[in-house]
Tab-separated table of C-alpha atoms and ligand atoms in Angstrom:
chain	number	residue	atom	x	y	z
A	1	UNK	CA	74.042	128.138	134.301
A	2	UNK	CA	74.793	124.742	133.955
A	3	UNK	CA	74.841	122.964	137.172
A	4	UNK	CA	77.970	120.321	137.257
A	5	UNK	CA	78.145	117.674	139.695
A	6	UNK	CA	80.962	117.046	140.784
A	7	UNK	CA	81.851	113.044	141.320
A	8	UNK	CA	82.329	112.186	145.077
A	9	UNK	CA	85.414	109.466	143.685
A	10	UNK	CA	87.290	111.137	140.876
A	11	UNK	CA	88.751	109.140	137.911
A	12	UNK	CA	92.443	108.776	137.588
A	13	UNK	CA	93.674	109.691	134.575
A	14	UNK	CA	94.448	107.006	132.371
A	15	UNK	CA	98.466	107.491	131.206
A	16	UNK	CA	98.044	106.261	127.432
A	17	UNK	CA	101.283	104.938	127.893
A	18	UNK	CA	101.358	102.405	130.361
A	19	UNK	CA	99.378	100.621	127.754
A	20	UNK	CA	102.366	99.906	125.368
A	21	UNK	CA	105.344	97.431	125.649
A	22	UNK	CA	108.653	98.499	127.255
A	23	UNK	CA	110.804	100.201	124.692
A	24	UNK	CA	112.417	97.022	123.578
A	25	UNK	CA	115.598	98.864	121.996
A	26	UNK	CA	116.490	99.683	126.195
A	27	UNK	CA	117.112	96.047	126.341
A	28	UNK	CA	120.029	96.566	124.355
A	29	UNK	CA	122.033	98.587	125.779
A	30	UNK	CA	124.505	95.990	127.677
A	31	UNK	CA	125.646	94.561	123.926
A	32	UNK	CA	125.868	97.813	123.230
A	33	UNK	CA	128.545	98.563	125.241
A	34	UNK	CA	130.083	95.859	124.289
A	35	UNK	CA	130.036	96.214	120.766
A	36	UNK	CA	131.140	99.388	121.069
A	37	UNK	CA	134.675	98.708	122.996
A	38	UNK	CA	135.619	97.173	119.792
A	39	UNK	CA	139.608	98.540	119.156
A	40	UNK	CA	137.965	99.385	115.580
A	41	UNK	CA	134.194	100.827	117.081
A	42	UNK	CA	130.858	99.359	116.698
A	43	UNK	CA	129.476	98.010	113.594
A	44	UNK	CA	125.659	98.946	114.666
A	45	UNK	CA	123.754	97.290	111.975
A	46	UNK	CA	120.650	96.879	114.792
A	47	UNK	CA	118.629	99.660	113.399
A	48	UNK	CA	117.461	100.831	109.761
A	49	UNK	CA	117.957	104.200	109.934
A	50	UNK	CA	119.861	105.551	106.352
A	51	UNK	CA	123.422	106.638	106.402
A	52	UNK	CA	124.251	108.035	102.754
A	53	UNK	CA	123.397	111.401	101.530
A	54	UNK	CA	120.117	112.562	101.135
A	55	UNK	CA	120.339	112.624	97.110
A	56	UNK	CA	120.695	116.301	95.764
A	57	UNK	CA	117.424	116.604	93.780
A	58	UNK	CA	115.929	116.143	96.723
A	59	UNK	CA	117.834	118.404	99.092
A	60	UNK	CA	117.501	121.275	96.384
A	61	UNK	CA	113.576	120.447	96.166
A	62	UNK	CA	113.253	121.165	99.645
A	63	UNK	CA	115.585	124.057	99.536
A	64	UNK	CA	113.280	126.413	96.980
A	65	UNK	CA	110.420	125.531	99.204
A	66	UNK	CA	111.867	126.945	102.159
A	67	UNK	CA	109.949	130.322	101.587
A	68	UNK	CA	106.652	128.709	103.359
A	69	UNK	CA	104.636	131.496	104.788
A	70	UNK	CA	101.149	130.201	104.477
A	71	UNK	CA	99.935	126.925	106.066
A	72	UNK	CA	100.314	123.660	103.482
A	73	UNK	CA	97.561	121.777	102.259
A	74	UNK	CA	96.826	118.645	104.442
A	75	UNK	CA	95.839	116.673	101.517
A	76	UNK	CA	98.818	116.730	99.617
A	77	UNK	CA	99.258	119.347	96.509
A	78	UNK	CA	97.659	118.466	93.407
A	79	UNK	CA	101.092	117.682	92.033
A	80	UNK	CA	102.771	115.744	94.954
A	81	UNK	CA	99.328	113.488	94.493
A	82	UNK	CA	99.723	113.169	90.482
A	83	UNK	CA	103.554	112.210	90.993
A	84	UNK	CA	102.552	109.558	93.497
A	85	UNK	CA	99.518	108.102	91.133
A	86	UNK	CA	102.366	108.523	88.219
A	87	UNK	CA	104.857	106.571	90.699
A	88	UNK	CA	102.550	103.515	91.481
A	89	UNK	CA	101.770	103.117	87.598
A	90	UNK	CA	105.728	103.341	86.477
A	91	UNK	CA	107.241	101.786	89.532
A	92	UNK	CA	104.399	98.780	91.270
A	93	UNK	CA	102.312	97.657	88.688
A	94	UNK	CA	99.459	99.844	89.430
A	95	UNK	CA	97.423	101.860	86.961
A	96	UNK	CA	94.626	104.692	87.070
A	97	UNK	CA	95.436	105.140	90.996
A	98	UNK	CA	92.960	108.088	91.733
A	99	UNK	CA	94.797	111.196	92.587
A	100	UNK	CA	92.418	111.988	95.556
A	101	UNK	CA	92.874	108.762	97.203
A	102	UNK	CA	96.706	109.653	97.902
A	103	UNK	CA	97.726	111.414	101.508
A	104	UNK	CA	100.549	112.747	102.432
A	105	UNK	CA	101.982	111.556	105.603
A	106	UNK	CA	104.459	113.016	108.323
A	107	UNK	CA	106.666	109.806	107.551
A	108	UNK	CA	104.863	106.348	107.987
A	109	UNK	CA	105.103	105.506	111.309
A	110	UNK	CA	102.367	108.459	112.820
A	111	UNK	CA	100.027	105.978	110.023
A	112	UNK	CA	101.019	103.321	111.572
A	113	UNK	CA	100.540	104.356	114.976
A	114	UNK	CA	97.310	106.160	114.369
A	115	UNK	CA	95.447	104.353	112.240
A	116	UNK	CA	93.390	101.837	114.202
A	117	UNK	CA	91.643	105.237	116.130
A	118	UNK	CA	91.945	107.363	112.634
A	119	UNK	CA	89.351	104.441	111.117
A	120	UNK	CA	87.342	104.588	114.747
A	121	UNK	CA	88.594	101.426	116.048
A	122	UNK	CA	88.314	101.167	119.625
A	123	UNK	CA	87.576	98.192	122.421
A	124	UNK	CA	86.405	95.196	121.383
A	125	UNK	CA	87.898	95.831	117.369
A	126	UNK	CA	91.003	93.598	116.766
A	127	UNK	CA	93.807	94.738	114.644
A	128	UNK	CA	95.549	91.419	112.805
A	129	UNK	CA	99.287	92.031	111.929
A	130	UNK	CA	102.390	89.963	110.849
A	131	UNK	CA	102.995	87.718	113.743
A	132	UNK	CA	106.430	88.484	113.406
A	133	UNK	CA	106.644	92.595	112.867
A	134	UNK	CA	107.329	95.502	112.702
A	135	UNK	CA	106.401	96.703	116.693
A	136	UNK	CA	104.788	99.560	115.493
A	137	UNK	CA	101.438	97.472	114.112
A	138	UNK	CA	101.003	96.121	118.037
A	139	UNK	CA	101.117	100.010	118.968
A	140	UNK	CA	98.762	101.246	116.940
A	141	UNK	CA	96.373	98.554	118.213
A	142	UNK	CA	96.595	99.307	121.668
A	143	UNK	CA	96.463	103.199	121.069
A	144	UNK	CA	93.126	102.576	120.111
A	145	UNK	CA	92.616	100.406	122.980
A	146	UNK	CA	91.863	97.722	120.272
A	147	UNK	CA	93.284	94.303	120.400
A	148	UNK	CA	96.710	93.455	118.083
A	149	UNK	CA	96.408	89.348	117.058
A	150	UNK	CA	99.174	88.119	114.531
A	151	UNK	CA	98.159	86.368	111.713
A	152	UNK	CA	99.878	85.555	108.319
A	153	UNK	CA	97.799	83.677	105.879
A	154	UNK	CA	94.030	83.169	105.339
A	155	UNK	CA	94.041	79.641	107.602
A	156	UNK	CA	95.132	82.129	110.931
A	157	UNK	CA	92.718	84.295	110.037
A	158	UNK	CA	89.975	82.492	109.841
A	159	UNK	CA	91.285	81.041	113.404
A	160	UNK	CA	91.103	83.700	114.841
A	161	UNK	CA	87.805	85.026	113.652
A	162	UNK	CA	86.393	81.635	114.364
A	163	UNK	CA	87.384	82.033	117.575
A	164	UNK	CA	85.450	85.215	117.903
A	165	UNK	CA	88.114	88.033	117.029
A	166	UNK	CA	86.080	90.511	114.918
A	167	UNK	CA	88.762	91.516	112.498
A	168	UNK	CA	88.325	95.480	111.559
A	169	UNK	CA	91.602	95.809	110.493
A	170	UNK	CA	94.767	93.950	108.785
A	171	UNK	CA	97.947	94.705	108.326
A	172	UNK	CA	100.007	93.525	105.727
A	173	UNK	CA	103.664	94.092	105.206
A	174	UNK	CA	105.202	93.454	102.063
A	175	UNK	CA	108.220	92.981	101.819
A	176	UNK	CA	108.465	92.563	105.505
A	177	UNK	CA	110.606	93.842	108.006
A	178	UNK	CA	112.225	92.171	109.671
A	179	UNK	CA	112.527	89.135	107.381
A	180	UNK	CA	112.288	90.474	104.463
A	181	UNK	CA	109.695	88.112	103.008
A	182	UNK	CA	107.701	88.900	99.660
A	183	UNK	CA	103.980	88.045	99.361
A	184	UNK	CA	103.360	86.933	95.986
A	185	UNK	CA	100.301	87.971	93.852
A	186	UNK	CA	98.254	84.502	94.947
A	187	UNK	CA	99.129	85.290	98.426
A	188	UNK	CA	97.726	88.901	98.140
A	189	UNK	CA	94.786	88.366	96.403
A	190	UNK	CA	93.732	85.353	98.741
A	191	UNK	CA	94.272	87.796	101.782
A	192	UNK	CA	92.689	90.585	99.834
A	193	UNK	CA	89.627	87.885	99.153
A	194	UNK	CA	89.218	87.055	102.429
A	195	UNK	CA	89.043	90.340	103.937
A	196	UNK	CA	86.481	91.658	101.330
A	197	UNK	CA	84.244	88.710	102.106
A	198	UNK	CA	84.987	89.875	106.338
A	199	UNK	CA	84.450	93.557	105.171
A	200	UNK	CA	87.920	93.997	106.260
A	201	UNK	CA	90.337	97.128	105.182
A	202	UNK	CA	93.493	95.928	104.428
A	203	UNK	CA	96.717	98.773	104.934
A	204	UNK	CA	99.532	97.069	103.341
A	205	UNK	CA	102.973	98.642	104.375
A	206	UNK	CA	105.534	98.519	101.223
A	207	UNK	CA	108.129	100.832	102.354
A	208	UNK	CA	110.783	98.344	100.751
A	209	UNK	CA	109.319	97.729	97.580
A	210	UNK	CA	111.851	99.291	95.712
A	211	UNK	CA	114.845	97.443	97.399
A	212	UNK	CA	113.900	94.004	95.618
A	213	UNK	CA	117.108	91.490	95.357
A	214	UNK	CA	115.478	87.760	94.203
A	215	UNK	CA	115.142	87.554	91.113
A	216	UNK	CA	111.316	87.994	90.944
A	217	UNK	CA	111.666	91.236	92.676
A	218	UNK	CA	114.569	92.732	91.428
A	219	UNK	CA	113.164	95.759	89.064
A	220	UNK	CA	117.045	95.848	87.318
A	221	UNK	CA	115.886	92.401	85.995
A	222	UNK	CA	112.562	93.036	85.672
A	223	UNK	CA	111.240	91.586	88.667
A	224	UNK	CA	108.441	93.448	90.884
A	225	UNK	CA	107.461	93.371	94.414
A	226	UNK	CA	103.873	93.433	94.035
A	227	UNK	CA	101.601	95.400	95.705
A	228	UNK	CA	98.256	95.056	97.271
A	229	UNK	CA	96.758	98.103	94.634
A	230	UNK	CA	98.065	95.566	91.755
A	231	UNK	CA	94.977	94.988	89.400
A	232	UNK	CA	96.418	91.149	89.442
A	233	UNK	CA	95.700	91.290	93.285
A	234	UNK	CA	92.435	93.777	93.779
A	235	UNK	CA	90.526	93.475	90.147
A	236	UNK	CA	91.082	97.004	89.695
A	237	UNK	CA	88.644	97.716	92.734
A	238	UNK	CA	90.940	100.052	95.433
A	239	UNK	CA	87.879	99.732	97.447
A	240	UNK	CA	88.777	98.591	101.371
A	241	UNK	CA	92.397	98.926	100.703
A	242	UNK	CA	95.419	101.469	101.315
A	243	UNK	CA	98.528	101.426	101.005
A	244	UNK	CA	101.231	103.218	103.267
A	245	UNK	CA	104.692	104.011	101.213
A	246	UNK	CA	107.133	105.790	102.783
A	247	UNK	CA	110.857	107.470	101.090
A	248	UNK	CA	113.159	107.288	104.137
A	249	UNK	CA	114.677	104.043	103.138
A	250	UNK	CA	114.377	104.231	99.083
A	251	UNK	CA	115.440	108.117	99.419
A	252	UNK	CA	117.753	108.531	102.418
A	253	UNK	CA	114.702	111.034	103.759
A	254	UNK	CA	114.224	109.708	107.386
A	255	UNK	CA	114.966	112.898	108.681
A	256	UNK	CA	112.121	114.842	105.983
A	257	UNK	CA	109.063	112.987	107.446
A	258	UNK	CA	107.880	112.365	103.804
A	259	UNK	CA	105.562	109.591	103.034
A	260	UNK	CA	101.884	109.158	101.955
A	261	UNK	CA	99.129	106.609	102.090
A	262	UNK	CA	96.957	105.812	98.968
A	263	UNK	CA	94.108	103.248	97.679
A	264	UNK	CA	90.363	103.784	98.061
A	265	UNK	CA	89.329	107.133	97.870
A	266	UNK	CA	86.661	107.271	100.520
A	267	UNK	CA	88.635	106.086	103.621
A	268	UNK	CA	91.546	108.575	102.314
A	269	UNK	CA	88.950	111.230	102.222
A	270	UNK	CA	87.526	109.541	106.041
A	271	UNK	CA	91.712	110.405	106.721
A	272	UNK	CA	91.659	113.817	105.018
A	273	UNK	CA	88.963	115.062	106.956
A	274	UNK	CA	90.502	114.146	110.478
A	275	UNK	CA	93.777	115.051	109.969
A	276	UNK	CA	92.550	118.521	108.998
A	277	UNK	CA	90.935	118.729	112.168
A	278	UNK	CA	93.903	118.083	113.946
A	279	UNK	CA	97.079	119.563	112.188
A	280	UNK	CA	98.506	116.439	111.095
A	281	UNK	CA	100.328	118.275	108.078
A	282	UNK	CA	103.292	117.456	105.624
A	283	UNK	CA	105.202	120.728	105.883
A	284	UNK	CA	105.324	122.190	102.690
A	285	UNK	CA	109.514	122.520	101.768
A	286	UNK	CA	108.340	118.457	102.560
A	287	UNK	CA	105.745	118.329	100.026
A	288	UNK	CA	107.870	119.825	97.429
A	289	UNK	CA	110.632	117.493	98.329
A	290	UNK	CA	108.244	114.375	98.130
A	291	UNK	CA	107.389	114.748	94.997
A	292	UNK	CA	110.759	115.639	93.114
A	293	UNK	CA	111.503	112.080	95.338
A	294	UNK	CA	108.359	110.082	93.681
A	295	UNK	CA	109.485	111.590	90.394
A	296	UNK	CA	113.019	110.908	90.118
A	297	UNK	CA	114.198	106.722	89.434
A	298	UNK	CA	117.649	107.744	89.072
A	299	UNK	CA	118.812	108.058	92.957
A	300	UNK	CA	116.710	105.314	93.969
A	301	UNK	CA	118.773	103.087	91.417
A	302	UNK	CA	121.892	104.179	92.826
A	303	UNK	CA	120.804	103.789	96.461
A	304	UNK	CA	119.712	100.454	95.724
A	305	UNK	CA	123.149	99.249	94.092
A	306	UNK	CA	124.780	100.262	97.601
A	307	UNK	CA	122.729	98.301	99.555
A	308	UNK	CA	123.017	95.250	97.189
A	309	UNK	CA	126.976	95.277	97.364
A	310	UNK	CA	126.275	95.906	101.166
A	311	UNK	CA	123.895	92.579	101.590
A	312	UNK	CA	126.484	90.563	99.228
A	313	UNK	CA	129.346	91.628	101.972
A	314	UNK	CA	127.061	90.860	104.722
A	315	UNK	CA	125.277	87.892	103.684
A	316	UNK	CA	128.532	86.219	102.445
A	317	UNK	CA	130.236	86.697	105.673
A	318	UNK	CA	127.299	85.716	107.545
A	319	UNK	CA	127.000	82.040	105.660
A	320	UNK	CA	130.712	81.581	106.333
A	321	UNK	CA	130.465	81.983	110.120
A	322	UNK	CA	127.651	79.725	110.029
A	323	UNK	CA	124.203	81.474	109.991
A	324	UNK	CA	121.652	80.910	108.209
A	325	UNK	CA	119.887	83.740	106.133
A	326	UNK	CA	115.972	82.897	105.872
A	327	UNK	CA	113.700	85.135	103.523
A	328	UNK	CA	115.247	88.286	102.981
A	329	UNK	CA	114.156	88.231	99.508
A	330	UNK	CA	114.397	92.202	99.339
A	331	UNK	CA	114.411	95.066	101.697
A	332	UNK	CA	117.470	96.466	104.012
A	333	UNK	CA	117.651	93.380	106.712
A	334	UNK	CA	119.299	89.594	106.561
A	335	UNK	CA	116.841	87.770	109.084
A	336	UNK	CA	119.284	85.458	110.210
A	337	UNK	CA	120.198	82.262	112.818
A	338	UNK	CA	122.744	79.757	113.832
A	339	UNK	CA	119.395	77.893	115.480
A	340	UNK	CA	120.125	79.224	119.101
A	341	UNK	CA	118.305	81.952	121.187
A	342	UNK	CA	118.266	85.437	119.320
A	343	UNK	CA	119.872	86.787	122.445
A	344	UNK	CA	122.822	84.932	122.284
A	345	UNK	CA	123.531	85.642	119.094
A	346	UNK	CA	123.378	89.110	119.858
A	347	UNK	CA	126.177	88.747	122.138
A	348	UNK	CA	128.062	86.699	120.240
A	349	UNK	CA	128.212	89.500	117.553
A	350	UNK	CA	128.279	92.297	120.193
A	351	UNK	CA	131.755	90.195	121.521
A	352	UNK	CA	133.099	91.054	117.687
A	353	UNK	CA	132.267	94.627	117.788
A	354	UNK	CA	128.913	94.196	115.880
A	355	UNK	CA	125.402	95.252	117.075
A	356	UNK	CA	122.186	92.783	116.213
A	357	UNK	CA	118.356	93.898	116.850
A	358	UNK	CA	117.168	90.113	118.267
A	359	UNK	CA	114.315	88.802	116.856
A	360	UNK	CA	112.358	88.906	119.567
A	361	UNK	CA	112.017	92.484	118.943
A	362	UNK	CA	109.283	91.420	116.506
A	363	UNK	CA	107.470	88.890	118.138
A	364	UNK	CA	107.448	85.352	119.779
A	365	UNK	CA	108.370	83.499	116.549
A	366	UNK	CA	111.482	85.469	116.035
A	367	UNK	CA	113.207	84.029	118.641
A	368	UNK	CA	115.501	82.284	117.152
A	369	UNK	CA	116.912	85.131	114.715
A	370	UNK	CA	118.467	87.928	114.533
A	371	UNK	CA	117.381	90.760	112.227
A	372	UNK	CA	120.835	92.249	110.552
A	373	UNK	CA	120.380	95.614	108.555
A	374	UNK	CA	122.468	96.424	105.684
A	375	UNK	CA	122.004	100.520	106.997
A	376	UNK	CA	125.630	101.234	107.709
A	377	UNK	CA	128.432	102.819	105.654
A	378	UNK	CA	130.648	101.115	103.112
A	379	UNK	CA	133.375	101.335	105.457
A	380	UNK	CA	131.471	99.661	108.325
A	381	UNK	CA	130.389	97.260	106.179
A	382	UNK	CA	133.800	96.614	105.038
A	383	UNK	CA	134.479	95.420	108.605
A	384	UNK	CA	132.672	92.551	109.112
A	385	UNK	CA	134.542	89.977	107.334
A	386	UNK	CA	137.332	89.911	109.426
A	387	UNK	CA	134.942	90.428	112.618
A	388	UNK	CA	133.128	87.190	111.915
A	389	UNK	CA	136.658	85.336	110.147
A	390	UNK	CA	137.012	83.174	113.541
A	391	UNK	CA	133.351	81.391	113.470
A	392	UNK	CA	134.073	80.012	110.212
B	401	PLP	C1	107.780	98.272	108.034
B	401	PLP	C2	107.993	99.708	108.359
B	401	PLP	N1	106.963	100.559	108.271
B	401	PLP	C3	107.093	101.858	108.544
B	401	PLP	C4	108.305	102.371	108.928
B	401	PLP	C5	108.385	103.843	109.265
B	401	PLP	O1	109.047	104.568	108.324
B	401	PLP	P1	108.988	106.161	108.329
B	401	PLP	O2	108.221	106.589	109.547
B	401	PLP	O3	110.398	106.614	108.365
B	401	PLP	O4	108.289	106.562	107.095
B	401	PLP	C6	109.414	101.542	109.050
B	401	PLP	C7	110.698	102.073	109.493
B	401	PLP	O5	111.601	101.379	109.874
B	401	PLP	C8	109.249	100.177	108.743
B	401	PLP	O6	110.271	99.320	108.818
């Protein structure tokens, strides 16, 4: 028998939790209420969550899946993976993507959030995000009980590694939410540069690239958003690099959980082999519906025309009342300011029946904007002319 001493001051346990920041969507809940005694309702453009139909092909993909008796295949089915490889070389640019280094995930976020410890991060490691971001990045950090820094271009990063951060990770968000900023091919490939020379892995997030407006990243002109897997940006060499795609937005999926992470083969395989270990699995009527979502241009075009007519609504009515609309080159949000703390420009819209996320959501930078998202019906949308009429 094993003799087990027993320790004469026992440990607390360590609640995992106390480590994160507050909620920040709790803060608010006064504008709210406010926004929603509007005569007319709320107009809660605050969060991204999709509000059109999950497009048929996709609904039916799931629906002659729904016979799933035996457990699904962690990796991804061979076909879900050659859709996705078939995806990156029709829709981003990116040729030859390796079949095996594509993952299916339970939608982005659990990628996001798990990452850092799924790559055996821990103390001491830093994470480098977006210093203005998505909050999720700064999560996944401190889940790992690593250390989030913010950092945009190759001058912060070398900052901060100067100054003694050892870089493991970076995270790269293209286009970004919540400002909907594009990194160009130079940018990439400098970043890219730099954290090859660092020994760096690089997880770029490009869960907007198909919602490009500007010119250069409008696909209906022939514009792409580029991504970090672009042989323009990486040489053809996915080594060190994923990237994390996800269809809730370009699909109307939120609700499937249907996204996947590809790039260099080894660190997907790394992935692979802990996720099977612990039952992080796609559900198969999922896979099935991933795919025929990968595979199909045709809703995505029509999704993207609603949100453009949306944005012209928005955007329009926001210059008139005297914002300003920085970045928001592509994606589903207007990062937006009248030059005045993010919070009282929240109430300020929240006094016309409209809900803001303030920039401060996303980090110190951000606090003079307000992040407005273009996720809320044609009718809704219809509203906010007249709701913003009296600033102009
Ligand atoms: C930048 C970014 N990454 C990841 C996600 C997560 O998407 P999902 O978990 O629905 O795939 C979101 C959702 O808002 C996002 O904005």
């Amino acid at each position: 028998m094993v003799a087990v001493t027993a320790p004469t001051q026992p440990t607390p346990r360590r609640r995992v939790g106390a480590s994160l920041p507050d909620f920040p969507w709790d803060s608010l809940a006064g504008a709210k209420a406010r926004a929603s005694a509007h005569p007319d309702g709320i107009v809660d453009l605050s969060v991204g969550t999709p509000v059109d139909a999950t497009p048929e092909v996709v609904a039916q993909a799931l629906r002659s899946a729904a016979n799933a008796p035996g457990y699904p295949q962690t990796h991804g089915t061979a076909p879900l993976r050659e859709a996705v490889s078939a995806w990156f070389a029709r829709r981003r640019g990116v040729p030859a993507l390796d079949p095996d280094g594509v993952l299916a995930t339970i939608g982005s976020k659990e990628l996001v959030a798990w990452l850092p410890f799924q790559l055996g991060l821990g103390e001491g490691d830093v994470v480098a995000h977006p210093s203005v971001a998505y909050p999720t990045y700064d999560v996944g950090a401190r889940l790992a009980r690593a250390t989030p820094v913010g950092a945009d271009t190759v001058e912060e990063l070398d900052a901060a590694w100067d100054a003694g951060a050892r870089i493991r990770l970076l995270w790269l968000n293209s286009p970004s939410n919540p400002t909907g900023a594009v990194r160009t091919v130079a940018e990439l490939a400098a970043v890219v540069a730099w954290a090859r020379a660092h020994d760096v892995v690089v997880a770029s997030d490009e869960c907007y690239a198909e919602l490009g407006w500007d010119e250069a990243h409008d696909v209906t002109r022939g514009g792409l958003v580029p991504s970090v897997l672009d042989p323009r940006v990486c040489d053809r060499d996915h080594t060190g690099l994923l990237v994390a795609y996800s269809t809730s937005k370009q699909s109307n999926l939120a609700g499937y959980r249907a996204a996947f992470v590809a790039g260099d083969v080894a660190l997907v395989r790394e992935l692979l082999e802990l996720r099977k270990q612990s039952g992080m699995i796609v559900p198969w009527p999922v896979q099935v519906a991933l795919q025929a979502a990968v595979s199909d241009d045709e809703h995505v075009a029509l999704q993207r025309e609603r949100y453009r007519a949306r944005r012209e609504v928005v955007r329009t009515a926001l210059r008139g009342a005297g914002f300003r609309v920085d970045h928001s080159g592509a994606g589903l949000y207007l990062w937006s300011t009248r030059e005045e703390p993010c919070r009282t420009t929240v109430d300020l819209l929240a006094e016309r029946g409209i809900l803001a996320a303030p920039g401060d959501f996303y980090g110190t930078p951000g606090a003079q904007h307000v992040r407005i998202a273009l996720t809320a019906t044609d009718e809704r949308i219809a509203q906010v002319p007249a709701r913003l009429a009296d600033l102009g």
